[in-house]
Tab-separated table of C-alpha atoms and ligand atoms in Angstrom:
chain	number	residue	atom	x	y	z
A	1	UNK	CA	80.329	76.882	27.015
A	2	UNK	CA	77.313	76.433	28.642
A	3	UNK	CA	76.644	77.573	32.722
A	4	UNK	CA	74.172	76.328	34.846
A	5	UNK	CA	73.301	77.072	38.370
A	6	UNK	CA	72.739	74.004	40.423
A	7	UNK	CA	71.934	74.540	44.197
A	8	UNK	CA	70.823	71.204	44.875
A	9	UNK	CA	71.717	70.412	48.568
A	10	UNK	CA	71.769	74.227	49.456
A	11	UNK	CA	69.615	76.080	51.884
A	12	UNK	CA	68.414	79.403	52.105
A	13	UNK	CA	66.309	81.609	54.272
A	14	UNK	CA	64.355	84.545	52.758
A	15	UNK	CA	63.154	87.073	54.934
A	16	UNK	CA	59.685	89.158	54.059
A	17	UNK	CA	57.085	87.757	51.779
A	18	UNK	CA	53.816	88.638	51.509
A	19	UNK	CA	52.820	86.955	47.948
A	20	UNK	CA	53.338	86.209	44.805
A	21	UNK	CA	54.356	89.777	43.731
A	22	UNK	CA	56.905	90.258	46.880
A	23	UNK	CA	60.225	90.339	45.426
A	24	UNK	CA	61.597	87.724	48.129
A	25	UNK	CA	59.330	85.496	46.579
A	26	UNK	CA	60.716	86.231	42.568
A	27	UNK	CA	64.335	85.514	44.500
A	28	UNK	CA	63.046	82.387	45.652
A	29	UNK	CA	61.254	81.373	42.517
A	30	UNK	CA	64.883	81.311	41.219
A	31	UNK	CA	66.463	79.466	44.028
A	32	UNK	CA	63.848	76.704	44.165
A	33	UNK	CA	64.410	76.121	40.887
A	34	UNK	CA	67.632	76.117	40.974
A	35	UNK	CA	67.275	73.366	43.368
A	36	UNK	CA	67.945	75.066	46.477
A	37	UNK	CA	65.816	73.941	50.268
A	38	UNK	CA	63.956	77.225	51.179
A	39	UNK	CA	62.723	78.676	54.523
A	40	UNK	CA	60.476	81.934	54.766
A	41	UNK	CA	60.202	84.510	57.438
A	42	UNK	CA	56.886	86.271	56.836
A	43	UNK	CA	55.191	88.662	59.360
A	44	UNK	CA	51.791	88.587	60.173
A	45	UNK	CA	49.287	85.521	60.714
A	46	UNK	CA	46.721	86.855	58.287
A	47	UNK	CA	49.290	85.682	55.051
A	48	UNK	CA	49.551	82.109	56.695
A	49	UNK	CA	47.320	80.233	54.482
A	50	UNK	CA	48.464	82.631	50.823
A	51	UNK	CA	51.634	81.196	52.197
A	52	UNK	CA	51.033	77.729	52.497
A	53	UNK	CA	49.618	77.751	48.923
A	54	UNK	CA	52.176	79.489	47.242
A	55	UNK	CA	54.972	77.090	48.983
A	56	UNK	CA	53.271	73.788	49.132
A	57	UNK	CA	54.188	72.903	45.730
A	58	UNK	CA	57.889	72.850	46.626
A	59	UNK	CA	59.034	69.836	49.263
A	60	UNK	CA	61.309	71.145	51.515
A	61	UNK	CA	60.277	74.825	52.141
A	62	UNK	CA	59.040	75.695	55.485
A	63	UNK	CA	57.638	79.163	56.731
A	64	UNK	CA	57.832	80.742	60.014
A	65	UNK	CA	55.680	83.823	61.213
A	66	UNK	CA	57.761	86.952	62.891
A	67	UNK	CA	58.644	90.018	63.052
A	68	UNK	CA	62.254	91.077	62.491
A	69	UNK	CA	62.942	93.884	64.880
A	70	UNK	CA	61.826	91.384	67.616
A	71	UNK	CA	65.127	89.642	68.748
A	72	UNK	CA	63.412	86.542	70.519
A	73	UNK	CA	61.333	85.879	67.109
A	74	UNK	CA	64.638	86.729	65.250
A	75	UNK	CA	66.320	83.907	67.490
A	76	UNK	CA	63.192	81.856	67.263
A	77	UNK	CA	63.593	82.161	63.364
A	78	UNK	CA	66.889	81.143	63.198
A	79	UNK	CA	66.707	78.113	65.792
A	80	UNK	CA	64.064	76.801	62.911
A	81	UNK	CA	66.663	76.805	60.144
A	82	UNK	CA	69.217	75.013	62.351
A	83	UNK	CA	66.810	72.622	62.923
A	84	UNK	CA	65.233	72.184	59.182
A	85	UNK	CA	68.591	73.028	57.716
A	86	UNK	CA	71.770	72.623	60.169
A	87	UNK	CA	73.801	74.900	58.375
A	88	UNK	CA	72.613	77.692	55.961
A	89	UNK	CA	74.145	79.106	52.580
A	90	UNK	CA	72.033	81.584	51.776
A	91	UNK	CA	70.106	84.470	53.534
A	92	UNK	CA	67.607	86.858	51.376
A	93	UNK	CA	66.478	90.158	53.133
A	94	UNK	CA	63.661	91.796	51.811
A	95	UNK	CA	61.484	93.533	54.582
A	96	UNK	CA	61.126	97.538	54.624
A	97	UNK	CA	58.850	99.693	56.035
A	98	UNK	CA	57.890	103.226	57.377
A	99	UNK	CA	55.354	104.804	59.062
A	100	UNK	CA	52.734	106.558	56.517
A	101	UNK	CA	52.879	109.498	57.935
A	102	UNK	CA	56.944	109.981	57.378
A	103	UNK	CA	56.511	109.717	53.565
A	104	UNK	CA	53.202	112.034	52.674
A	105	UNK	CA	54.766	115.607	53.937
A	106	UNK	CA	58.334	116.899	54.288
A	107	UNK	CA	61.128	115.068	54.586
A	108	UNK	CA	62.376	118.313	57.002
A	109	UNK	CA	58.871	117.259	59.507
A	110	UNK	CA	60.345	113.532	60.149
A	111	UNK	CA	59.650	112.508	64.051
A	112	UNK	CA	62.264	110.517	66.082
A	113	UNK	CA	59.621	108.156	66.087
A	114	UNK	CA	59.529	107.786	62.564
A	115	UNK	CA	62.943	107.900	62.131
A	116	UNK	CA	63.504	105.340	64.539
A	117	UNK	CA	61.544	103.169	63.368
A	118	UNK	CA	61.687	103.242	59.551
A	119	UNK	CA	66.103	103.065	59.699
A	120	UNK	CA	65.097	99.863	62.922
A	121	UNK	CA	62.726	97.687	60.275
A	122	UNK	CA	64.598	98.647	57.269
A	123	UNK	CA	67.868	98.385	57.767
A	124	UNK	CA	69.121	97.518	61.246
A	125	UNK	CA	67.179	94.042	60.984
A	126	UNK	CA	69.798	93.230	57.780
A	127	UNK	CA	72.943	93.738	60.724
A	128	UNK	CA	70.471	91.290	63.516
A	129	UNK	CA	69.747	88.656	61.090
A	130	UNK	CA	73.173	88.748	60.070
A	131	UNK	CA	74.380	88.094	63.523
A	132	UNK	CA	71.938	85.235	64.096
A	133	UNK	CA	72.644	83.920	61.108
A	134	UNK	CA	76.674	83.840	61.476
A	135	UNK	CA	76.838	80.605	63.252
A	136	UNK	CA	74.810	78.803	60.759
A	137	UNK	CA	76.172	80.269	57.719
A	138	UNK	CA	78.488	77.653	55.794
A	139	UNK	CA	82.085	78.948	53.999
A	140	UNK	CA	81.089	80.906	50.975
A	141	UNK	CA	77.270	81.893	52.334
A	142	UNK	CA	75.906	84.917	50.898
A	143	UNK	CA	73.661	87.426	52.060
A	144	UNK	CA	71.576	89.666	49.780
A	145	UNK	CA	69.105	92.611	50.490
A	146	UNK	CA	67.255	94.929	48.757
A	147	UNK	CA	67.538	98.591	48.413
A	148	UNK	CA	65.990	101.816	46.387
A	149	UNK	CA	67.637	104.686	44.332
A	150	UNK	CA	66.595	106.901	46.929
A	151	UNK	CA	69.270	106.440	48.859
A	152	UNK	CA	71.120	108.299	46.364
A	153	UNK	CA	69.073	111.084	45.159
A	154	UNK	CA	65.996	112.899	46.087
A	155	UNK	CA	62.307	110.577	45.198
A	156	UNK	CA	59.685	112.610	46.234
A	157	UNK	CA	57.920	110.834	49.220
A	158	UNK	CA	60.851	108.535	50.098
A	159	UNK	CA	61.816	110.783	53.065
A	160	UNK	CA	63.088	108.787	55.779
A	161	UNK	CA	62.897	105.687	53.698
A	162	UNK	CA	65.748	106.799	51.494
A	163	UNK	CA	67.704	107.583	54.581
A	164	UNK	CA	66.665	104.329	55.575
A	165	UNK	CA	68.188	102.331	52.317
A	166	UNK	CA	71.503	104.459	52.309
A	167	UNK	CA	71.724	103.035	56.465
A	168	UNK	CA	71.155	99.599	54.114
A	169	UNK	CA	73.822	99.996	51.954
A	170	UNK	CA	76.366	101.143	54.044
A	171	UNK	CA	75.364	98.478	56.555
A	172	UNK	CA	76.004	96.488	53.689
A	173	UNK	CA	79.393	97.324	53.094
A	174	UNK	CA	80.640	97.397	56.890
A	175	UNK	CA	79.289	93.490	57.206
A	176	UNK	CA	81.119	92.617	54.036
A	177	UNK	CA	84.365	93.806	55.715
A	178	UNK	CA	83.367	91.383	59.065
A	179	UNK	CA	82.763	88.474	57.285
A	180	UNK	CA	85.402	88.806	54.674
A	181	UNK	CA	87.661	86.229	55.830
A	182	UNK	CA	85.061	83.654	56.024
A	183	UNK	CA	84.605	85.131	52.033
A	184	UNK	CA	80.750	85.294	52.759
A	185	UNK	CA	79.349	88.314	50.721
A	186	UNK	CA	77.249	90.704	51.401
A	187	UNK	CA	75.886	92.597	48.760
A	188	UNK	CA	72.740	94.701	47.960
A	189	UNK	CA	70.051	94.746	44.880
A	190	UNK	CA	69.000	98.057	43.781
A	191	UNK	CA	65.877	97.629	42.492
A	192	UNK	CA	63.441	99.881	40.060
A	193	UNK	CA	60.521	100.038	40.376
A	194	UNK	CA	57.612	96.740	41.107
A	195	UNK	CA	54.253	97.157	41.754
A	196	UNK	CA	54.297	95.446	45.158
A	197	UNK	CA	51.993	95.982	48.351
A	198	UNK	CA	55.286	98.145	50.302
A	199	UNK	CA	55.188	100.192	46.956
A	200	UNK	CA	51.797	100.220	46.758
A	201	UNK	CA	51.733	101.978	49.966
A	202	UNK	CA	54.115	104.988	49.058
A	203	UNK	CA	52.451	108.215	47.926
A	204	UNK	CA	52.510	108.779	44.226
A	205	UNK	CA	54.182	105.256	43.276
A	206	UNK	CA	51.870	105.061	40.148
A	207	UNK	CA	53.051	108.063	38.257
A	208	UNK	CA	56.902	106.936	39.571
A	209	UNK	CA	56.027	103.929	38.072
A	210	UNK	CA	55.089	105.365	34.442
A	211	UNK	CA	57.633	107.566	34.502
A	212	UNK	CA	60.075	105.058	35.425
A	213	UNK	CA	58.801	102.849	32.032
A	214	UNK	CA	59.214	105.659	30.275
A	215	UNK	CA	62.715	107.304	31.216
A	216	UNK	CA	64.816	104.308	31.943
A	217	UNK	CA	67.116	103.472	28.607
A	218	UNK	CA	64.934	100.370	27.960
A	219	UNK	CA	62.099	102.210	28.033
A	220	UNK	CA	60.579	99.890	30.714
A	221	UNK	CA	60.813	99.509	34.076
A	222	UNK	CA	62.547	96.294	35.335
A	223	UNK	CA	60.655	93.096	36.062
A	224	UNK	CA	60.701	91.110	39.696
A	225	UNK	CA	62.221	88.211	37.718
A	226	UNK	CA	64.915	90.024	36.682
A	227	UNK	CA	65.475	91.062	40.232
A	228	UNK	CA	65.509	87.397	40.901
A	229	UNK	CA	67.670	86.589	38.276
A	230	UNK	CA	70.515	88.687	40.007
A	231	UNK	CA	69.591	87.577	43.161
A	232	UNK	CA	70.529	83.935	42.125
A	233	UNK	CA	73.794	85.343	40.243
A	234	UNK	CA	74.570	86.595	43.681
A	235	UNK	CA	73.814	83.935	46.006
A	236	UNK	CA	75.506	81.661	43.609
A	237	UNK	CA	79.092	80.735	43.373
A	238	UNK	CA	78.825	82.797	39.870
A	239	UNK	CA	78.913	85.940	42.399
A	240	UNK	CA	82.428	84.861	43.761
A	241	UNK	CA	84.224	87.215	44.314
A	242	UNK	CA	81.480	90.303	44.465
A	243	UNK	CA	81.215	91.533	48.075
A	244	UNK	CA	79.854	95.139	49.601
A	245	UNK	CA	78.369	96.207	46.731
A	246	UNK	CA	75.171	97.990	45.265
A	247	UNK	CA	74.100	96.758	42.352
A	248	UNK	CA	71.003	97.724	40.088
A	249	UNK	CA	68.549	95.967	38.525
A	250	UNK	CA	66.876	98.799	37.120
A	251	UNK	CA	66.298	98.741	33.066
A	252	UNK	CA	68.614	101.476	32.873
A	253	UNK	CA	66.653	103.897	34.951
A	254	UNK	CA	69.206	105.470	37.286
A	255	UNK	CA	71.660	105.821	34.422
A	256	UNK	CA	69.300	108.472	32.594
A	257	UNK	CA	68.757	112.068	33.354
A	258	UNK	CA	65.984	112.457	30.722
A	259	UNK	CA	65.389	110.787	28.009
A	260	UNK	CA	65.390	112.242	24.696
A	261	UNK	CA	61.344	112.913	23.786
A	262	UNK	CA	59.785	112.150	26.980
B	301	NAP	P1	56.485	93.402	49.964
B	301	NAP	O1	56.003	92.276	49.152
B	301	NAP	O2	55.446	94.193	50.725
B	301	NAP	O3	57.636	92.910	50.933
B	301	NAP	C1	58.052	93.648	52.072
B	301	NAP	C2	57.987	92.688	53.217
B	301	NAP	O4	58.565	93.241	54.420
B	301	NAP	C3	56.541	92.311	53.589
B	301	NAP	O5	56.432	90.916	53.570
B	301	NAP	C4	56.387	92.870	54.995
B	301	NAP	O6	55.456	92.177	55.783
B	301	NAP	C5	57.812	92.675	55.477
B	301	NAP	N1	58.070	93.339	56.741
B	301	NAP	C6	57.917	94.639	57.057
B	301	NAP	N2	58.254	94.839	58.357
B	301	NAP	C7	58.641	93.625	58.836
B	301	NAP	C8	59.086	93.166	60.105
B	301	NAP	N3	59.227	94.009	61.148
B	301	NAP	N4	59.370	91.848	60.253
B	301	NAP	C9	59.230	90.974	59.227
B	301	NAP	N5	58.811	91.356	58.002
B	301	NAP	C10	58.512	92.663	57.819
B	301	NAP	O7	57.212	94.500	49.048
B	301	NAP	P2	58.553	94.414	48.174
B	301	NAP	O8	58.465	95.579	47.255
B	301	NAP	O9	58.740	93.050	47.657
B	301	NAP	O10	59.693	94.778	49.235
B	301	NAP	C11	60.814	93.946	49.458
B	301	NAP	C12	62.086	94.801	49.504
B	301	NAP	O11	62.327	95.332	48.202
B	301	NAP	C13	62.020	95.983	50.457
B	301	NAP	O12	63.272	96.147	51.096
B	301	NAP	C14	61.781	97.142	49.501
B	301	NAP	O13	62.192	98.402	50.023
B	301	NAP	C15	62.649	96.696	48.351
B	301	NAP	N6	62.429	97.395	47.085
B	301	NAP	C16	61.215	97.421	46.503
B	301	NAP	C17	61.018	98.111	45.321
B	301	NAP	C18	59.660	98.189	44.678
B	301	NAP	O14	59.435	99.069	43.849
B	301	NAP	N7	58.744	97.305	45.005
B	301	NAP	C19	62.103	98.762	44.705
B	301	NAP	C20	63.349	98.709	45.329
B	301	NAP	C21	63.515	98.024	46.507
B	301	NAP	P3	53.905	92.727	55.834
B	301	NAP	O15	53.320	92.486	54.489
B	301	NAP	O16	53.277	91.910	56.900
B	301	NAP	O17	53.995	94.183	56.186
């Protein structure tokens, strides 16, 4: 038997996308060529033109500049797809981020600033853009985000951040449950980890990195196209069924404790 994934005459939005190495965009590589009509939500004018190149080889997509945790650009955003796409099947939510500061001392020293604003941008915007999107999304939509390990245990320098992507995954689970009768999904990628500019920017992500490649049971870390690869598994109608849920894209990393010689 063979499967394929056709998602000709689908649309989807993906939210936070910086470049080539974002993992929004490794999600969309895998919807475009699927054959799905892409929109992107990106947030600052100074990736406009990156943008443009990366998407102009693919009719159809269209990007619009905002910022998530602003509700009239939120609105703005989602006014767009209505009007590029009437109806939407698919929404993609990769944006994180927190303040510097909260992830280079103790995780005992976080301000209500901080706090505020890593859990607003990192996982509050999933429950907004879920909201704006409701009236657009068709029977069967499906909504994926993207989450960290850290939620789960102690990373060193995660701090509020893992706070933040438990908030995620629990938000996750609680918007299942509202749109469950609809059967649109919600459901959450756990991702090892990618050498991306928001990892870039956490303290000490190159020696997570190695030690990820070397402790995970593949002896590797992940790649963005695998993370892709499930992303399209859940957006598809091959995730029926699969709602509320964490799920890891990790080469075996969070499975291990150590790993035998390393
Ligand atoms: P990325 O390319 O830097 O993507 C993060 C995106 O979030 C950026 O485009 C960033 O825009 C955007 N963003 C931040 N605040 C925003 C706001 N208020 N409004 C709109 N967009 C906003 O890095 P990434 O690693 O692909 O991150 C995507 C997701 O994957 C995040 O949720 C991250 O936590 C998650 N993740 C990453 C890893 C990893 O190791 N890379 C592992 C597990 C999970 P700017 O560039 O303008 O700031």
């Amino acid at each position: 038997m063979s499967v394929s994934i056709d998602l000709t005459g689908k649309t989807a939005l993906v939210m936070g996308v910086t470049n080539s190495r974002s993992l929004g965009w490794a999600i969309a590589e895998q919807l475009l060529k699927a054959g799905a009509r892409v929109g992107f939500l990106y947030q600052s004018e100074r990736l406009r033109a990156d943008l443009e190149k990366l998407t102009a080889p693919h009719p159809g997509t269209w990007i619009q500049e905002g910022d998530a945790t602003n509700e009239a650009q939120l609105a703005a955003l989602f006014e767009r797809a209505k009007t590029e796409f009437g109806t939407l099947d698919m929404l993609v939510h990769s944006i994180a981020f927190a303040p510097r500061g909260a992830m280079e001392g103790r995780f005992l020293d976080t301000t209500p600033e901080d706090w505020n604003t890593a859990l607003s941008v990192s996982a509050y915007t999933l429950v907004s853009a879920a909201r704006h999107a409701e009236p657009l999304l068709n029977p069967g939509a499906s909504i994926v985000s993207l989450t960290y390990h850290a939620s789960q245990q102690v990373v060193p320098k995660y701090n509020v951040m893992g706070v933040a992507k438990a908030a995620l995954e629990a938000a996750t689970r609680y918007l299942a449950a509202d749109f469950g009768e609809r059967e649109i999904r919600v459901n959450t990628i756990s991702a090892g980890p990618m050498r991306t500019v928001a990892a870039r920017s956490i303290p000490g992500f190159g020696t997570l990195y190695d030690k990820g490649a070397r402790n995970s049971a593949f002896g590797r870390n992940a790649t963005s196209e695998e993370v892709g690869k499930l992303a399209l598994f859940l957006l598809s109608d091959l995730g029926s069924g699969v709602t509320g849920q964490t799920m890891y894209v990790d080469a075996g990393l969070s499975i291990m404790t150590v790993k035998e010689g390393t």
